[in-house]
Tab-separated table of C-alpha atoms in Angstrom:
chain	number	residue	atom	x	y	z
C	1	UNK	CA	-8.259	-8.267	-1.846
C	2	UNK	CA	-4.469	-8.047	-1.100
C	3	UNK	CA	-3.541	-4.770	0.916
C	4	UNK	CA	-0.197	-3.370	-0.374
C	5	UNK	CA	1.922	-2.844	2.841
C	6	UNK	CA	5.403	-1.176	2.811
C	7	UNK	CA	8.253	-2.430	4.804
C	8	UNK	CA	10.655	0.192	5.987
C	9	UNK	CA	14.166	-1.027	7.691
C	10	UNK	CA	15.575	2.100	9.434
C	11	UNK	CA	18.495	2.339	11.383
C	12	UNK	CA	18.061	2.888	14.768
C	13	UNK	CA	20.672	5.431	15.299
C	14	UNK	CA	21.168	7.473	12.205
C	15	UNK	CA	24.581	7.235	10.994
C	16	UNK	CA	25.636	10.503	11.556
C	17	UNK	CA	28.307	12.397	13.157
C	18	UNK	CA	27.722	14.099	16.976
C	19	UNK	CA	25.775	17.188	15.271
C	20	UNK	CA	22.918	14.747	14.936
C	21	UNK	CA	20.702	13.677	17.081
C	22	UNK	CA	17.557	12.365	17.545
C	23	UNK	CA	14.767	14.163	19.224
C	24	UNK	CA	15.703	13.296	23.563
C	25	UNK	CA	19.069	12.366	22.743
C	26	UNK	CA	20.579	15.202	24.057
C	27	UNK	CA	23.183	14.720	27.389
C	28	UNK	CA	21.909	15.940	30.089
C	29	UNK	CA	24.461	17.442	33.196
C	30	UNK	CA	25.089	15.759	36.286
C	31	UNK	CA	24.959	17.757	39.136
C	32	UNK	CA	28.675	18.152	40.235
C	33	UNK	CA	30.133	15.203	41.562
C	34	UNK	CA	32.822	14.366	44.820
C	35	UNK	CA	32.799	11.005	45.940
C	36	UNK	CA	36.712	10.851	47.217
C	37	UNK	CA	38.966	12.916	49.198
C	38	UNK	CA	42.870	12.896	48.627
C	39	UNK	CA	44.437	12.266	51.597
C	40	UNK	CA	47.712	14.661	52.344
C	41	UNK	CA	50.070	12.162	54.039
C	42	UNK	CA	49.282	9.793	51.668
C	43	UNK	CA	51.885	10.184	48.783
C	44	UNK	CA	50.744	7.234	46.540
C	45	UNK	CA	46.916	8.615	47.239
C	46	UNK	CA	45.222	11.168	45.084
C	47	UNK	CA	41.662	12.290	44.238
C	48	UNK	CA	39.787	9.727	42.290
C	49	UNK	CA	36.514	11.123	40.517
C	50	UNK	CA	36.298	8.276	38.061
C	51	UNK	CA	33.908	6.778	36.473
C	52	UNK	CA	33.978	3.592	37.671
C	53	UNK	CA	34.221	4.960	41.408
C	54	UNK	CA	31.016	6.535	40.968
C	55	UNK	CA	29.661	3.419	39.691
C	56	UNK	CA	30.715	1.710	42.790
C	57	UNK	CA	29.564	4.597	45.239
C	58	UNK	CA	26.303	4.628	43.914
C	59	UNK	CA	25.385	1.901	41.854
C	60	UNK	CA	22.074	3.086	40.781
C	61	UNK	CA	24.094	5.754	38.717
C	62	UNK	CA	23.659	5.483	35.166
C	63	UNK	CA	25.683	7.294	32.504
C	64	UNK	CA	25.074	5.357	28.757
C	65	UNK	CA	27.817	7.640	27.375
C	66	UNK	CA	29.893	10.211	28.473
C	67	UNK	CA	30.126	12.968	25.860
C	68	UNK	CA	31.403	15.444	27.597
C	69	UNK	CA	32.967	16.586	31.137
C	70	UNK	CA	33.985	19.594	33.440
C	71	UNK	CA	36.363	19.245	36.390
C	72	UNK	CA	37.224	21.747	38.578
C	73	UNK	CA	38.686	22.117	42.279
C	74	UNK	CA	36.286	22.111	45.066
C	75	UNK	CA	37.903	25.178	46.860
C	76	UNK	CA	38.617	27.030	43.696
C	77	UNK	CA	35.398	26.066	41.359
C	78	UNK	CA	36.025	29.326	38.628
C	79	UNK	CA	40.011	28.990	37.932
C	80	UNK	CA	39.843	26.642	35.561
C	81	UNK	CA	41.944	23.254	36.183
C	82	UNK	CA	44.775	24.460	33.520
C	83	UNK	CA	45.702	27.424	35.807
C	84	UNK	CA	46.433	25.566	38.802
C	85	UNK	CA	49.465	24.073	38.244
C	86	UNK	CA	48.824	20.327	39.039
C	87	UNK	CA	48.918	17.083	36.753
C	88	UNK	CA	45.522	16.305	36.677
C	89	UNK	CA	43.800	14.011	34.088
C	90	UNK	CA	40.506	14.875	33.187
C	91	UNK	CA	38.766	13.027	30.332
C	92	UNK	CA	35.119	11.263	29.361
C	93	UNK	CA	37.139	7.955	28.794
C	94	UNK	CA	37.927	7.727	32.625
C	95	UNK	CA	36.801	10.776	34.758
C	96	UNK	CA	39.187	12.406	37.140
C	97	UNK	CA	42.425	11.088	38.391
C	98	UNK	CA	44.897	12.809	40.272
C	99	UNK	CA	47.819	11.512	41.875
C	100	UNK	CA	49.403	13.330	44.968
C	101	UNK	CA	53.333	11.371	43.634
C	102	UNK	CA	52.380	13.851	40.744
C	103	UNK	CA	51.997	17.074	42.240
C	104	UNK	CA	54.480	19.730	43.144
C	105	UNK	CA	54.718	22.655	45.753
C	106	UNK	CA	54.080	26.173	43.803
C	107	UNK	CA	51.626	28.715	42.765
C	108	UNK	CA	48.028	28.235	45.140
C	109	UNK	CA	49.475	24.612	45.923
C	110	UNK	CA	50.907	25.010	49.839
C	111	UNK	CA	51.970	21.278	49.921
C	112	UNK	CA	52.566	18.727	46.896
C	113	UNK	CA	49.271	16.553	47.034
C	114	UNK	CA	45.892	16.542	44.334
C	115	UNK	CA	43.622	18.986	45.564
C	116	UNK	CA	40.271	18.051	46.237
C	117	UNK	CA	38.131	17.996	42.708
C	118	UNK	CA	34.276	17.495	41.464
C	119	UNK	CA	32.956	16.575	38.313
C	120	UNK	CA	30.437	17.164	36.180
C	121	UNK	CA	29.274	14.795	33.408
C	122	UNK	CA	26.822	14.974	29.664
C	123	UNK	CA	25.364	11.713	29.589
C	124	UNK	CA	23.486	10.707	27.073
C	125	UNK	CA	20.284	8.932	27.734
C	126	UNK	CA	19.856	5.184	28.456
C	127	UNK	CA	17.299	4.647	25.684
C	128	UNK	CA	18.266	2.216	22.688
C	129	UNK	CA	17.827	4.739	19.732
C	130	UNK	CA	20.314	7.787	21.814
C	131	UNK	CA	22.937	5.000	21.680
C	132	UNK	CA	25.747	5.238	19.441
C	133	UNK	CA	26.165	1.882	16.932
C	134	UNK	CA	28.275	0.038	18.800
C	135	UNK	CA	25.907	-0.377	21.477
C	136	UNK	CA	23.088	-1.094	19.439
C	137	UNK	CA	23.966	-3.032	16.080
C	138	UNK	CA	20.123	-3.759	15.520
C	139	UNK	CA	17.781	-2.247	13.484
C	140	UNK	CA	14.062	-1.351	13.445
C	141	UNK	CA	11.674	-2.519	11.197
C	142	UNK	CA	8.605	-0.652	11.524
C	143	UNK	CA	5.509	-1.784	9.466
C	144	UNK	CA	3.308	1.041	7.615
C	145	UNK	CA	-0.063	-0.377	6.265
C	146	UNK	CA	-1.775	1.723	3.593
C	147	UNK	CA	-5.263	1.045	2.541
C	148	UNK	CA	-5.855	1.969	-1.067
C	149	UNK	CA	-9.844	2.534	-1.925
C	150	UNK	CA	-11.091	3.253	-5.276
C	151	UNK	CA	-15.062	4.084	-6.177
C	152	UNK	CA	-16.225	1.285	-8.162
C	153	UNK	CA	-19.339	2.043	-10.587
C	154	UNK	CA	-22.022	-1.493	-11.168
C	155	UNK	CA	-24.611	-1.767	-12.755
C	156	UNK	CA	-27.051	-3.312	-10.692
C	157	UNK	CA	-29.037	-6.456	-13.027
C	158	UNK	CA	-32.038	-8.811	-11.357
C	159	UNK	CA	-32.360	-12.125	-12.158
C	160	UNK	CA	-35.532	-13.962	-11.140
C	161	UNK	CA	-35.705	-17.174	-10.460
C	162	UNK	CA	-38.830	-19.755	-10.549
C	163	UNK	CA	-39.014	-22.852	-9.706
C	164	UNK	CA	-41.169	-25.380	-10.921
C	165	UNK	CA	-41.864	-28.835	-9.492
């Protein structure tokens, strides 16, 4: 007897905006991050919490995607970046960069050079399904066996046989 089976293709990420996600898909925080130290007689220096430098500092580091970030300075961690009056670029796409040639002398800032910054990063897991589609333009097939039984009445007959020689 044939057993039916059903075939489901799914997706493996479902195509849905950011609201959805599967179940351990969420990012997770880093712990706050300072891996370089802008140097004040160094004009064409700056602090450089990027991505890729983290990479390179520690290359067990693993961040699938970046979804979201938080910089902030080291010696003032609650005024937020906005309110200190440097040009600082702060973004999932890259990290931190800041570049002393970009800074000038004013508010908390005694001397025109980046102050020293951390970040903290939401990555989302390295598993194949928390990916987003462009990392992962496969799909799933998953295989679901069903075994249909029925109750089947006979009606039991006997036959004898002889045999003669």
């Amino acid at each position: 007897e044939q057993v039916p089976q059903l075939v489901v293709s799914v997706p493996s990420v479902p195509n849905c905006s950011s609201c959805c996600r599967l179940p351990g898909c969420e990012c997770i925080w880093t712990d706050w991050i300072d891996i370089s130290y802008p140097d004040s007689s160094d004009r064409n220096g700056g602090d450089y919490e990027t991505l890729e430098n983290i990479q390179k500092y520690n290359s067990s580091w693993v961040c699938a995607k970046v979804e979201n970030i938080s910089c902030r300075a080291e010696k003032f961690p609650d005024i937020p970046i906005a309110d200190l009056g440097q040009t600082v670029e702060c973004s999932v796409d890259v990290g931190l960069i800041c570049n002393n040639r970009d800074q000038q002398i004013g508010g908390i800032i005694p001397m025109p050079v980046c102050l020293n910054y951390e970040i903290s990063v939401c990555c989302t897991p390295n598993r194949p399904e928390c990916l987003p589609p462009d990392h992962t333009p496969t799909t799933t097939t998953s295989t679901t066996t069903s075994v249909i039984s029925s109750t089947i009445s006979t009606t039991a007959s006997t036959s004898v046989l002889t045999e003669t020689s």
